[in-house]
Short mmCIF file of C-alpha atoms in Angstrom, two decimals:
data_model
loop_
_atom_site.label_atom_id
_atom_site.label_comp_id
_atom_site.label_asym_id
_atom_site.label_seq_id
_atom_site.Cartn_x
_atom_site.Cartn_y
_atom_site.Cartn_z
CA MET A 1 1.54 -9.92 1.49
CA ALA A 2 2.21 -9.11 5.01
CA LYS A 3 2.15 -12.48 7.86
CA GLU A 4 -1.35 -12.82 8.98
CA PRO A 5 -1.34 -11.58 12.58
CA PRO A 6 -3.43 -14.11 15.19
CA MET A 7 -7.14 -13.20 14.60
CA ARG A 8 -8.04 -13.82 18.45
CA PRO A 9 -10.91 -11.37 19.77
CA LEU A 10 -10.48 -7.93 20.94
CA SER A 11 -6.58 -8.34 20.29
CA LEU A 12 -4.13 -6.50 21.84
CA LEU A 13 -2.51 -5.63 17.90
CA MET A 14 -6.28 -4.81 17.24
CA ILE A 15 -6.81 -2.38 20.22
CA LEU A 16 -3.78 -0.65 19.19
CA LEU A 17 -4.21 -0.38 15.38
CA PHE A 18 -7.40 1.17 16.57
CA ALA A 19 -6.31 3.29 19.61
CA SER A 20 -5.09 6.87 19.21
CA THR A 21 -3.22 9.38 21.34
CA GLY A 22 -2.16 12.92 21.13
CA ALA A 23 1.51 12.47 20.57
CA GLN A 24 3.34 14.57 17.98
CA ALA A 25 5.95 14.08 15.46
CA GLN A 26 7.87 16.21 13.12
CA THR A 27 6.51 17.44 9.29
CA ALA A 28 8.63 18.86 7.08
CA ALA A 29 5.33 20.96 5.63
CA PRO A 30 1.64 21.37 6.76
CA VAL A 31 -0.51 18.37 5.40
CA GLY A 32 -4.28 18.82 5.52
CA HIS A 33 -6.48 15.96 6.64
CA ASP A 34 -9.98 15.17 6.10
CA ARG A 35 -12.26 12.02 5.12
CA LEU A 36 -13.78 10.97 2.04
CA ASP A 37 -17.48 9.91 1.81
CA ILE A 38 -17.77 6.37 0.01
CA PRO A 39 -20.42 4.59 1.28
CA GLY A 40 -19.41 1.39 3.45
CA ILE A 41 -15.15 2.18 2.74
CA GLU A 42 -13.50 3.96 5.30
CA ALA A 43 -11.08 6.37 3.23
CA ARG A 44 -8.89 9.50 4.27
CA VAL A 45 -7.55 12.21 2.36
CA LEU A 46 -4.22 14.04 2.75
CA TYR A 47 -3.16 16.37 1.28
CA PRO A 48 -0.99 19.89 1.08
CA THR A 49 -1.89 23.02 2.90
CA THR A 50 -0.61 26.46 3.61
CA ARG A 51 -2.33 26.51 6.99
CA PRO A 52 0.20 25.18 9.76
CA GLY A 53 -2.41 24.68 12.37
CA PRO A 54 -3.97 23.40 14.87
CA VAL A 55 -2.33 20.01 14.54
CA THR A 56 -3.38 16.96 15.38
CA MET A 57 -2.49 13.44 15.24
CA ILE A 58 -4.14 10.73 12.97
CA ALA A 59 -2.73 6.71 12.52
CA ASP A 60 -0.91 7.59 16.29
CA ASN A 61 -1.39 4.67 19.16
CA PRO A 62 1.21 3.55 21.94
CA ALA A 63 3.16 1.31 19.37
CA PHE A 64 2.56 2.88 16.03
CA VAL A 65 4.09 6.21 14.91
CA GLY A 66 1.46 8.69 13.79
CA VAL A 67 1.30 11.73 11.32
CA PRO A 68 0.76 15.48 12.23
CA VAL A 69 -1.96 16.92 9.95
CA VAL A 70 -4.24 20.21 10.07
CA ASP A 71 -8.13 18.46 9.97
CA GLN A 72 -10.50 20.03 7.31
CA ALA A 73 -7.16 22.62 5.88
CA PRO A 74 -7.57 24.30 3.11
CA LEU A 75 -5.78 23.04 -0.22
CA ALA A 76 -3.22 24.35 -1.07
CA ASP A 77 -3.11 26.69 -4.80
CA GLY A 78 -1.59 25.10 -8.00
CA LEU A 79 -2.55 21.59 -9.64
CA HIS A 80 -1.92 18.61 -7.69
CA PRO A 81 -1.10 15.11 -8.84
CA VAL A 82 -2.75 12.09 -7.18
CA ALA A 83 -1.80 9.19 -5.49
CA LEU A 84 -4.14 5.81 -4.14
CA LEU A 85 -2.66 3.61 -1.45
CA SER A 86 -3.64 -0.14 -1.26
CA HIS A 87 -2.47 -2.18 2.18
CA GLY A 88 -1.70 -5.06 2.51
CA TYR A 89 -4.00 -8.74 3.78
CA SER A 90 -5.55 -8.11 6.94
CA GLY A 91 -3.77 -4.10 6.94
CA LEU A 92 -5.45 -0.98 7.40
CA TRP A 93 -5.60 2.53 6.34
CA ARG A 94 -3.50 3.85 8.66
CA ASN A 95 -0.33 1.55 7.65
CA GLN A 96 0.76 3.53 5.01
CA ALA A 97 -0.33 6.71 6.50
CA TRP A 98 3.15 7.95 6.81
CA LEU A 99 4.01 7.70 2.87
CA ALA A 100 0.17 9.72 2.69
CA GLY A 101 1.86 12.06 4.77
CA ARG A 102 5.59 12.59 3.00
CA MET A 103 3.42 12.67 -0.46
CA ALA A 104 0.94 15.37 0.65
CA ALA A 105 4.11 17.32 2.23
CA ALA A 106 5.55 17.41 -1.31
CA GLY A 107 2.24 18.36 -3.17
CA TYR A 108 0.38 15.05 -4.18
CA VAL A 109 -3.42 14.51 -2.84
CA VAL A 110 -3.34 11.12 -1.27
CA VAL A 111 -6.55 9.00 -1.17
CA THR A 112 -5.70 5.69 1.61
CA LEU A 113 -8.82 3.81 2.72
CA ASN A 114 -9.71 0.65 4.26
CA HIS A 115 -10.94 -2.70 1.85
CA PRO A 116 -13.72 -4.31 3.24
CA GLY A 117 -13.02 -7.96 3.16
CA THR A 118 -9.58 -7.74 3.44
CA THR A 119 -9.00 -5.41 6.02
CA PHE A 120 -7.99 -6.43 9.61
CA GLY A 121 -11.34 -6.91 11.71
CA ASP A 122 -13.04 -6.94 8.33
CA MET A 123 -12.00 -10.16 6.78
CA SER A 124 -13.99 -12.29 4.66
CA PRO A 125 -13.55 -15.79 4.16
CA ASP A 126 -13.23 -16.14 0.81
CA TRP A 127 -11.78 -12.89 -0.52
CA ALA A 128 -9.27 -14.45 -2.53
CA GLN A 129 -12.14 -15.44 -4.80
CA HIS A 130 -13.05 -11.69 -5.51
CA SER A 131 -9.72 -10.35 -6.14
CA ALA A 132 -11.10 -7.32 -8.26
CA ASP A 133 -12.93 -5.83 -5.30
CA ARG A 134 -10.19 -4.51 -4.13
CA VAL A 135 -9.55 -3.11 -7.52
CA HIS A 136 -13.04 -1.40 -7.51
CA GLN A 137 -12.67 -0.29 -4.29
CA LEU A 138 -9.88 2.13 -5.26
CA SER A 139 -11.81 3.12 -8.54
CA ARG A 140 -14.62 4.21 -6.17
CA ALA A 141 -12.35 6.25 -4.15
CA LEU A 142 -11.05 7.80 -7.03
CA ASP A 143 -14.45 8.62 -8.17
CA ALA A 144 -15.09 10.10 -4.86
CA LEU A 145 -12.08 12.23 -4.53
CA LEU A 146 -12.72 13.62 -8.28
CA ASP A 147 -16.61 14.39 -7.47
CA THR A 148 -15.33 16.48 -4.52
CA PRO A 149 -16.35 20.06 -4.87
CA ARG A 150 -13.23 20.93 -2.73
CA PHE A 151 -10.38 19.27 -4.59
CA ALA A 152 -11.79 18.61 -7.67
CA ALA A 153 -10.63 21.23 -9.80
CA SER A 154 -7.21 21.28 -8.37
CA LEU A 155 -6.53 17.94 -9.39
CA ASP A 156 -4.04 16.55 -12.03
CA ARG A 157 -5.97 14.12 -13.89
CA ASP A 158 -2.89 13.36 -15.69
CA ARG A 159 -1.15 12.31 -13.20
CA ILE A 160 -2.47 9.94 -11.06
CA ALA A 161 -1.11 6.83 -9.54
CA VAL A 162 -1.65 3.80 -7.58
CA ILE A 163 0.46 2.24 -4.85
CA GLY A 164 0.07 -0.99 -3.02
CA HIS A 165 1.78 -2.82 -0.61
CA SER A 166 2.24 -6.74 -0.61
CA LEU A 167 -1.38 -8.12 -1.55
CA GLY A 168 -1.70 -4.02 -2.39
CA GLY A 169 0.63 -4.85 -5.30
CA SER A 170 -1.31 -6.81 -6.90
CA THR A 171 -4.11 -4.62 -6.48
CA ALA A 172 -2.03 -1.70 -7.82
CA LEU A 173 -0.89 -4.07 -10.75
CA MET A 174 -4.43 -5.08 -11.85
CA MET A 175 -5.25 -1.65 -11.57
CA ALA A 176 -2.63 -1.01 -13.90
CA GLY A 177 -3.96 -3.38 -16.82
CA GLY A 178 -2.77 -7.00 -15.31
CA THR A 179 -5.13 -9.85 -15.13
CA PHE A 180 -5.02 -11.66 -12.14
CA SER A 181 -5.04 -15.39 -12.37
CA PHE A 182 -6.17 -17.34 -9.11
CA ASP A 183 -5.54 -20.20 -10.73
CA ARG A 184 -2.13 -20.03 -12.40
CA LEU A 185 -0.97 -19.05 -8.95
CA MET A 186 -2.35 -22.17 -7.38
CA THR A 187 -0.55 -24.19 -10.45
CA ALA A 188 2.74 -22.12 -9.45
CA CYS A 189 2.21 -22.70 -5.48
CA GLY A 190 1.95 -26.75 -6.19
CA ASP A 191 2.14 -28.38 -2.78
CA ALA A 192 4.33 -25.90 -1.47
CA THR A 193 3.51 -24.66 1.92
CA ASP A 194 6.85 -22.74 2.66
CA ALA A 195 5.57 -19.27 0.37
CA LEU A 196 2.77 -17.35 2.40
CA VAL A 197 1.36 -16.28 -0.59
CA CYS A 198 0.42 -19.69 -1.45
CA SER A 199 -0.75 -20.85 1.81
CA LEU A 200 -3.32 -17.74 2.26
CA TYR A 201 -4.22 -17.54 -1.40
CA ARG A 202 -5.01 -21.55 -0.93
CA LYS A 203 -7.10 -21.04 2.34
CA SER A 204 -9.05 -18.44 0.97
CA GLY A 205 -9.81 -20.42 -2.81
CA SER A 206 -11.28 -23.46 -1.00
CA GLY A 207 -10.29 -25.09 -3.66
CA GLN A 208 -12.62 -24.34 -6.35
CA ALA A 209 -11.74 -22.76 -9.63
CA VAL A 210 -12.15 -19.13 -10.09
CA ALA A 211 -12.33 -16.90 -13.63
CA PRO A 212 -9.37 -14.36 -14.46
CA ALA A 213 -9.93 -10.93 -12.74
CA MET A 214 -9.50 -7.74 -14.93
CA ALA A 215 -9.99 -4.05 -13.33
CA ARG A 216 -7.72 -2.13 -15.26
CA ASP A 217 -8.70 2.10 -14.45
CA PRO A 218 -7.75 3.76 -17.35
CA ARG A 219 -7.15 7.01 -15.64
CA ILE A 220 -4.24 5.55 -13.57
CA ARG A 221 -1.18 6.44 -15.31
CA ALA A 222 1.58 4.80 -12.96
CA ALA A 223 1.70 2.24 -10.29
CA VAL A 224 4.14 1.75 -7.49
CA LEU A 225 4.52 -2.05 -6.29
CA LEU A 226 5.86 -2.29 -2.56
CA ASP A 227 7.01 -5.70 -1.86
CA MET A 228 4.28 -7.04 -3.89
CA GLU A 229 2.88 -10.89 -3.63
CA GLY A 230 1.42 -12.21 -6.26
CA ILE A 231 3.81 -11.97 -8.94
CA ARG A 232 3.14 -15.64 -10.31
CA ALA A 233 -1.04 -14.82 -10.76
CA PHE A 234 -0.29 -12.39 -13.82
CA PRO A 235 0.39 -14.40 -17.25
CA PRO A 236 3.00 -12.81 -19.57
CA GLU A 237 0.82 -11.46 -22.31
CA SER A 238 -0.95 -9.57 -19.16
CA LEU A 239 2.18 -8.02 -18.00
CA ALA A 240 3.45 -7.45 -21.54
CA GLY A 241 0.55 -5.39 -22.53
CA ILE A 242 0.87 -2.68 -19.46
CA SER A 243 2.28 0.01 -20.60
CA ILE A 244 2.35 2.89 -17.78
CA PRO A 245 5.46 3.15 -15.99
CA VAL A 246 5.61 0.42 -13.31
CA LEU A 247 7.95 0.75 -10.09
CA ALA A 248 8.52 -2.59 -7.70
CA LEU A 249 10.55 -1.93 -4.72
CA ALA A 250 11.54 -4.76 -2.82
CA ALA A 251 12.25 -5.31 0.77
CA GLY A 252 16.59 -6.52 0.91
CA ILE A 253 16.03 -8.58 3.93
CA GLU A 254 14.72 -11.60 2.65
CA ASP A 255 11.74 -13.20 5.22
CA PRO A 256 11.69 -17.16 4.84
CA ALA A 257 8.09 -17.14 3.78
CA LEU A 258 8.17 -14.10 1.16
CA PRO A 259 11.37 -15.19 -1.19
CA LEU A 260 13.15 -12.79 -3.00
CA GLY A 261 13.74 -15.36 -5.85
CA TRP A 262 10.03 -16.51 -5.81
CA GLU A 263 8.61 -13.51 -5.42
CA SER A 264 10.16 -9.96 -5.79
CA ARG A 265 13.24 -10.83 -8.02
CA GLU A 266 10.69 -12.44 -10.82
CA GLN A 267 8.82 -9.04 -11.15
CA ALA A 268 11.94 -7.36 -12.09
CA ALA A 269 12.12 -10.37 -14.79
CA ARG A 270 8.19 -10.40 -15.73
CA LEU A 271 7.42 -6.47 -16.00
CA PRO A 272 8.20 -5.09 -18.80
CA ALA A 273 11.47 -3.23 -18.86
CA ALA A 274 10.89 -0.65 -21.05
CA THR A 275 8.59 0.72 -18.65
CA SER A 276 9.39 -0.98 -15.28
CA ARG A 277 12.14 0.05 -12.57
CA TYR A 278 13.13 -2.21 -9.81
CA ALA A 279 15.06 -1.75 -6.78
CA GLU A 280 15.80 -3.62 -3.23
CA ILE A 281 15.57 -1.25 -0.45
CA ILE A 282 19.00 -2.33 1.40
CA GLY A 283 18.43 -2.93 5.23
CA ALA A 284 14.42 -2.89 5.05
CA THR A 285 11.76 -5.68 5.73
CA HIS A 286 8.54 -6.61 4.87
CA PHE A 287 7.36 -4.63 7.32
CA THR A 288 9.06 -1.46 6.84
CA PHE A 289 6.38 -0.49 4.09
CA ILE A 290 4.13 -0.17 7.27
CA SER A 291 3.99 2.42 10.46
CA GLU A 292 7.14 3.51 12.45
CA CYS A 293 7.18 1.46 15.61
CA LYS A 294 7.94 3.25 18.90
CA PRO A 295 10.02 2.64 21.26
CA GLY A 296 8.16 -0.41 23.81
CA ALA A 297 6.16 -1.33 20.85
CA GLU A 298 7.61 -4.83 20.84
CA GLU A 299 6.34 -5.38 24.26
CA LEU A 300 3.19 -4.13 23.80
CA LEU A 301 2.68 -6.17 20.51
CA GLU A 302 3.77 -9.60 22.02
CA GLU A 303 3.61 -12.24 19.80
CA ASP A 304 2.97 -9.61 17.06
CA ALA A 305 6.00 -7.93 17.39
CA TYR A 306 7.62 -9.63 14.45
CA ILE A 307 6.43 -6.38 12.29
CA CYS A 308 9.02 -4.08 14.58
CA ARG A 309 12.28 -6.23 13.91
CA GLY A 310 14.75 -7.22 11.69
CA GLU A 311 15.81 -3.83 10.04
CA THR A 312 19.23 -2.66 9.38
CA ALA A 313 18.36 1.08 9.58
CA PRO A 314 16.12 2.82 11.41
CA ARG A 315 12.38 2.73 10.22
CA ALA A 316 12.06 6.43 9.63
CA VAL A 317 15.03 6.71 7.38
CA LEU A 318 13.78 4.25 5.36
CA HIS A 319 10.83 5.26 5.24
CA ASP A 320 12.28 8.67 3.72
CA GLU A 321 14.32 6.31 1.45
CA ILE A 322 11.34 5.02 0.38
CA ALA A 323 9.29 8.29 -0.25
CA LYS A 324 11.83 10.28 -2.22
CA THR A 325 12.29 7.08 -4.60
CA VAL A 326 8.57 6.77 -5.13
CA ILE A 327 8.39 10.35 -5.51
CA ARG A 328 11.21 10.60 -7.98
CA PHE A 329 9.68 7.94 -9.68
CA LEU A 330 6.42 9.59 -10.17
CA THR A 331 7.77 12.50 -11.59
CA ALA A 332 10.05 11.52 -14.17
CA GLY A 333 8.65 7.81 -15.01
CA THR A 334 10.74 5.88 -17.33
CA GLN A 335 13.08 8.65 -17.72
CA MET A 336 14.64 7.36 -15.05
CA VAL A 337 17.93 5.17 -15.40
CA SER A 338 17.40 3.19 -11.86
CA ALA A 339 14.83 3.42 -9.39
CA LEU A 340 17.20 4.61 -6.86
CA GLN A 341 18.91 7.57 -9.16
CA GLN A 342 19.11 10.55 -8.02
CA PRO A 343 17.80 13.82 -9.59
#
C-alpha cells in the first residue's frame, strides 16, 4: 500500500497525474489502446496489434513516462491471454500502464482501471469497510471485456490473470479466492502505528466491526501480487484453499512503513507452497511498481518526490525485469522452480 499523498486541493501531484504531453517513448512492438465502456468506471484496454501507427501517448505527463500506443487499432490475430490490473491505495490506472504496455506487446489483452472509492481524487472515507467492492469492479471490467464484440472471440478464457500493486495485491488475492477479514487485520495490528497498512485501515474502519469479505471470481486462473500489503487480514484456511498459481513479488529495498518481515515475507510463509512463488526484486522500492519518473520529476513533485527516490537501479530496467518475471510466471505457472527462473 503506497504512502498516502497529501490530499491538498488541486495539488501539483494531481495536476501531473492527470496531465498529458506528447512526448515519445520506446516500444518493443505495436500496442493498441482503447477505452472500455463500464458505467461509473474509467478503464482502458491495451492489446497487441500489427498496426504501427499513428502513435500517441497515454499515461504521460511532465513527471512520469507514458506508454506509446495506437488508438483503436485492430487486435492482432490469434487467441490472447487476459490480465486485469488493480492499482494501489489512492492510485490510478496510469500507475501500472507501463506493465500493461509491456504485457500487451507480449501478446496479452490487458485491462487497467480506476477503482471508484480508492482512486486518487475519488476516495471514500469508509473504503476499508467495503474491500470487496474493488473485486466487484474488476469482475465488471472482465464482463465488459468478454462482452465487447471486437475482443470477445480472440480472448483465451482459460488464461485470465489478475495483477495488483499494494492494496491492489489484496484485491487480487481476494479475487483468487482469499477471504479478507478487516477485524483479523486490526487484531494483528494491535496498537501499532509504524505499519502504514494498520494506520490506513484503522482510519477508514472507524472502530466498526466489518464482516469478512469473499469475492472470488472463478474465471481467474492466476494472480500476481506486487509489493502487496494486508496479508495478515487473510485467515490461514482461506489462503490454504487457493488452488491457482500465485506469484508474490516484493520490493527488495525496505520502507520502514512497509516492513518486509511483517508483510511480504509473511506472504512467502502463508501462501500455499505448492502453488505459489515469492521473490524480492533487488534494487526496487515500493514505488518502483508505478510509472517511471522523468528527469526533473522530483523538483516538480516537491514533497511527493519520495515516489521517485531510493532505487539502486534505473526504474526502466527494473520494470523490464518485473514484466519478464510476471510473463514467465503466467506462462509457466507452478512449473517454475522459482519466480526468477530463466526460460
